[in-house]
XYZ file of C-alpha atoms in Angstrom:
343
model
C 301.214 113.273 31.201
C 301.868 112.365 27.361
C 299.095 110.014 27.632
C 301.315 107.587 29.683
C 299.257 105.503 32.381
C 300.704 105.956 35.587
C 297.966 103.990 37.575
C 298.211 100.576 35.687
C 298.742 98.487 32.490
C 295.898 99.574 30.554
C 295.958 99.183 26.921
C 294.470 102.018 24.771
C 290.813 100.897 25.294
C 288.077 102.981 23.760
C 285.684 104.396 25.991
C 282.078 105.527 25.699
C 280.991 107.965 28.492
C 276.989 108.156 28.620
C 275.664 110.812 30.992
C 273.624 114.057 30.774
C 275.419 115.673 33.519
C 278.205 117.702 31.819
C 280.029 118.678 34.909
C 280.286 114.956 35.606
C 281.537 114.098 32.151
C 284.229 116.789 32.669
C 285.543 115.055 35.724
C 285.087 111.651 34.239
C 287.300 112.806 30.782
C 290.108 114.393 33.205
C 290.268 110.994 35.067
C 290.487 108.878 31.945
C 293.013 111.153 30.489
C 295.175 110.773 33.687
C 294.880 107.017 33.213
C 296.244 107.151 29.686
C 292.798 106.552 27.681
C 292.956 108.848 24.524
C 289.883 107.441 22.824
C 286.922 108.789 24.784
C 283.429 109.607 23.228
C 280.412 111.199 25.123
C 276.835 110.729 24.629
C 274.019 112.316 26.636
C 271.147 109.830 26.054
C 270.272 106.153 25.868
C 268.984 106.952 22.096
C 272.485 108.531 21.039
C 274.393 105.670 22.873
C 272.762 103.195 20.740
C 273.140 105.339 17.742
C 277.019 105.129 18.513
C 277.169 101.505 19.478
C 275.319 100.333 16.091
C 278.697 101.644 14.333
C 281.270 101.154 17.064
C 281.929 98.708 20.058
C 283.830 100.349 22.819
C 286.146 98.432 25.265
C 284.284 100.106 28.268
C 281.080 101.888 29.054
C 280.949 104.570 31.786
C 277.433 105.258 32.607
C 275.867 108.209 34.820
C 272.849 107.393 37.197
C 270.669 109.668 34.894
C 270.741 110.085 30.936
C 268.473 112.352 29.039
C 265.902 109.683 28.234
C 266.533 106.865 30.659
C 268.431 105.650 33.954
C 271.849 104.247 33.631
C 270.686 100.850 34.729
C 268.197 101.036 32.042
C 270.640 101.806 29.511
C 272.980 99.042 30.523
C 270.084 96.442 30.391
C 269.189 97.688 26.763
C 272.701 97.390 25.674
C 272.803 93.789 26.684
C 269.397 93.217 25.179
C 270.201 95.012 21.812
C 273.663 93.635 21.394
C 273.754 89.991 23.058
C 277.116 89.042 21.510
C 278.960 92.502 22.112
C 280.797 91.937 25.379
C 281.229 95.511 26.778
C 281.754 95.935 30.586
C 280.046 98.684 31.903
C 280.643 100.868 35.228
C 278.185 102.905 36.787
C 279.559 106.298 38.232
C 276.682 107.885 40.075
C 275.513 109.620 43.122
C 272.882 106.978 43.841
C 273.634 105.160 46.889
C 270.513 103.354 47.752
C 270.766 99.666 48.089
C 267.778 99.215 45.507
C 269.858 101.127 42.755
C 272.677 98.853 43.374
C 270.485 95.706 43.018
C 269.048 97.006 40.006
C 272.608 97.628 38.430
C 273.620 93.994 39.367
C 270.384 92.844 37.671
C 271.063 95.004 34.441
C 274.560 93.359 34.361
C 276.812 96.416 35.513
C 280.567 95.201 36.144
C 281.345 97.989 38.528
C 279.651 100.631 40.865
C 281.422 103.975 41.998
C 279.983 106.522 43.995
C 280.829 110.208 43.476
C 283.094 111.841 44.637
C 285.669 109.157 43.977
C 289.306 109.058 44.342
C 291.719 108.070 41.564
C 292.593 104.897 43.288
C 288.868 103.939 43.847
C 287.979 104.436 40.325
C 291.347 102.831 38.956
C 290.633 99.594 40.897
C 287.077 99.278 39.704
C 287.746 100.077 35.944
C 290.727 97.337 36.011
C 288.308 94.911 37.834
C 285.322 95.608 35.269
C 287.653 95.108 32.464
C 289.055 91.805 33.886
C 285.581 90.358 34.408
C 284.692 90.859 30.584
C 287.745 88.683 29.677
C 287.483 84.879 30.061
C 290.542 83.859 32.002
C 293.226 82.955 28.970
C 294.656 79.978 30.557
C 291.274 78.275 31.695
C 290.072 79.197 28.186
C 292.913 77.293 26.677
C 292.407 74.462 28.724
C 288.687 74.189 27.634
C 289.722 74.255 24.304
C 292.407 71.503 24.702
C 290.075 69.255 26.787
C 287.212 69.744 24.150
C 289.785 68.826 21.525
C 290.575 65.742 23.113
C 286.978 64.725 23.317
C 286.843 65.143 19.685
C 289.836 62.996 19.382
C 288.201 60.266 21.521
C 290.883 60.630 24.148
C 288.198 60.694 26.869
C 290.204 59.890 30.035
C 292.721 62.722 29.103
C 289.793 64.897 28.485
C 288.113 64.169 31.714
C 291.524 64.880 33.601
C 291.782 68.357 32.001
C 287.991 68.974 32.680
C 288.629 68.006 36.329
C 291.094 70.686 36.904
C 288.494 73.292 35.980
C 285.369 72.223 37.915
C 285.103 73.243 41.510
C 286.239 71.041 44.436
C 285.380 73.679 46.827
C 282.767 76.124 45.144
C 284.795 79.452 44.901
C 281.519 81.059 43.110
C 279.598 80.623 46.279
C 282.394 82.045 48.381
C 282.466 85.229 46.165
C 278.580 85.218 46.221
C 278.707 85.373 49.985
C 281.345 88.097 49.858
C 279.125 90.070 47.634
C 276.136 89.626 49.901
C 278.093 90.723 52.757
C 279.625 93.830 50.951
C 276.000 94.669 49.920
C 274.886 94.761 53.415
C 277.676 96.876 54.550
C 276.934 99.587 51.896
C 280.114 98.764 50.036
C 278.418 98.653 46.654
C 281.385 98.588 44.489
C 283.148 95.536 46.244
C 279.687 93.806 46.133
C 279.447 94.204 42.151
C 282.951 92.974 41.886
C 282.295 89.826 43.825
C 278.979 88.946 42.289
C 280.647 89.355 38.632
C 283.612 87.119 39.981
C 280.874 84.526 41.060
C 279.248 84.731 37.802
C 282.484 84.369 35.828
C 283.428 81.340 37.854
C 280.060 79.661 37.492
C 280.119 80.017 33.640
C 283.615 78.229 33.837
C 282.352 75.436 35.998
C 279.253 74.951 33.667
C 281.294 74.847 30.482
C 283.573 72.220 32.316
C 280.752 70.127 33.719
C 279.144 69.922 30.053
C 282.734 68.964 28.616
C 282.906 66.139 31.165
C 279.348 64.913 30.507
C 280.349 64.841 26.753
C 283.614 62.879 27.784
C 281.886 60.227 29.835
C 279.329 59.764 27.207
C 282.115 58.880 24.808
C 283.289 56.338 27.236
C 279.865 54.895 27.725
C 279.296 55.715 31.218
C 275.934 57.111 31.099
C 275.498 57.611 34.727
C 278.544 59.956 34.971
C 277.277 61.685 31.706
C 273.758 62.323 33.280
C 275.301 63.610 36.565
C 277.539 66.060 34.894
C 274.873 67.172 32.661
C 272.659 68.120 35.433
C 275.457 69.975 37.101
C 275.829 72.271 34.147
C 272.046 72.625 33.675
C 271.806 73.719 37.590
C 274.478 76.177 37.174
C 272.575 77.509 33.802
C 269.368 77.730 35.722
C 270.886 79.965 38.509
C 272.343 82.196 35.893
C 268.767 82.437 33.953
C 270.503 81.154 30.643
C 267.251 79.930 29.514
C 268.323 78.662 26.030
C 271.164 76.671 27.405
C 269.028 75.043 30.141
C 266.541 74.203 27.739
C 268.926 72.385 25.321
C 270.534 70.578 28.232
C 267.141 69.480 29.990
C 266.094 68.037 26.528
C 269.484 66.037 26.488
C 268.701 64.952 30.145
C 265.456 63.711 29.452
C 266.327 61.467 26.720
C 268.505 59.576 29.193
C 266.142 60.116 32.445
C 262.500 60.835 31.413
C 261.676 61.425 35.173
C 264.667 63.951 35.947
C 263.867 67.182 37.876
C 263.746 70.261 36.000
C 266.758 72.324 36.609
C 264.899 75.734 37.450
C 262.628 73.759 39.692
C 265.513 72.723 41.685
C 266.700 76.021 42.049
C 263.158 77.272 42.847
C 263.019 74.704 45.698
C 266.361 76.130 47.139
C 265.274 79.491 47.002
C 261.862 78.746 48.579
C 263.594 77.039 51.460
C 265.895 80.085 51.997
C 262.898 82.192 52.300
C 263.083 84.168 48.940
C 259.610 83.300 47.725
C 259.543 85.820 44.874
C 262.968 84.671 43.275
C 261.638 81.198 43.896
C 258.353 81.962 41.759
C 260.500 83.383 38.915
C 262.460 80.067 38.770
C 259.216 77.883 38.875
C 257.658 79.785 36.024
C 260.723 79.588 33.904
C 260.521 75.715 34.719
C 256.807 75.581 33.744
C 257.945 76.592 30.022
C 260.210 73.516 29.987
C 257.545 71.284 31.933
C 254.028 72.597 31.572
C 252.448 69.287 32.677
C 254.277 68.683 35.882
C 251.777 68.693 38.784
C 254.914 68.662 41.440
C 255.900 71.883 40.165
C 252.281 73.507 40.212
C 252.301 72.290 43.909
C 255.627 74.045 44.318
C 254.242 77.477 42.992
C 251.205 76.927 45.315
C 253.633 76.607 48.272
C 255.503 79.730 47.393
C 252.340 81.714 47.098
C 250.893 80.396 50.367
C 254.069 81.711 52.066
C 253.610 85.030 50.301
C 250.199 84.645 52.076
C 248.547 84.931 48.526
C 245.804 82.457 49.266
C 243.631 82.815 46.154
C 246.859 82.355 43.894
C 247.840 79.093 45.872
C 244.468 77.446 45.454
C 244.539 78.440 41.724
C 247.702 76.382 41.209
C 246.696 73.524 43.702
C 243.646 72.975 41.521
C 245.870 73.151 38.254
C 247.961 70.488 40.044
C 245.061 68.229 40.850
C 243.626 68.857 37.173
C 246.950 67.238 35.990
C 246.886 64.555 38.618
C 243.529 63.873 40.578
C 245.374 61.434 42.777
C 247.900 63.953 44.103
C 247.124 63.481 47.703
C 249.416 66.443 48.936
C 247.836 68.888 46.910
C 244.268 67.846 47.713
C 244.970 67.945 51.490
C 246.639 71.471 51.059
C 243.878 72.987 49.054
C 241.357 71.622 51.470
C 243.108 73.186 54.388
C 243.523 76.626 52.625
C 239.858 76.605 51.547
C 238.750 76.220 55.380
C 241.181 79.069 56.156
C 239.494 81.476 53.670
C 235.942 80.574 55.163
């Protein structure tokens, strides 16, 4: 084979394989060799994986379902938390085929999910997609930089034109999210993760473009457009749970519009209407960190708990809402209704 890659245009990426199953590692090493990877390191545990990562930054992680001291998902999550500036796509190669395992992998930040036993074509496709997902599209990145430079040079109309080409006219991210959801329901777990990661990458691009357009309109003195695009960026950051970015933008929004809706609250309301009450509560609690004295937010939390049939928690937040605003008639009426129901 002479190290030549016969399956695709891979560079000589370094790979860290983390798994306690020696037989699986042997199969993965052979596969990587056939694909032209020559720099492959193996570790058996989360602890040893972190020891390696403290000194080296591989281009790709291949993670088994079970390590000596953690699950594969736990390891991926710990890598993201410990090394937030280190962009390493991770692919789980595992026997675990339950939907709950895949959802946990998505939550952890996994870029690919391959079930054993796999074919060479399957693993090749998923490794390529994982590596591609970690690299911001070079042309889009160049255009973002060019547009930001135009803002810095006070060429606001030209900057707006550049940014406009990057924001969605039809939201492709939503289409990929729908594809991912459908694939998940069909048990096509690898395809689901590829689609979800594509959606995340597109949304990250859209958020940056919206923020840039806001800056350009601010430079032109069009504060209405500035505020509109700032909110668009904040909404996307909230969906991705990028808390510091949301916080920074929300503070900026409030300088222009003191009554603006908290971005997390907006996402929570959408999730509640879709019937995903637990996810809505997560968004509402994030919103509370930014808006602790918002009686409407407490009311929304109460409604989510009501739909979850947790009447005690619902009443608690309704009382909190009324403490913030004793004249809040909707909260008062709902509290009275729920208290009658408890009797």
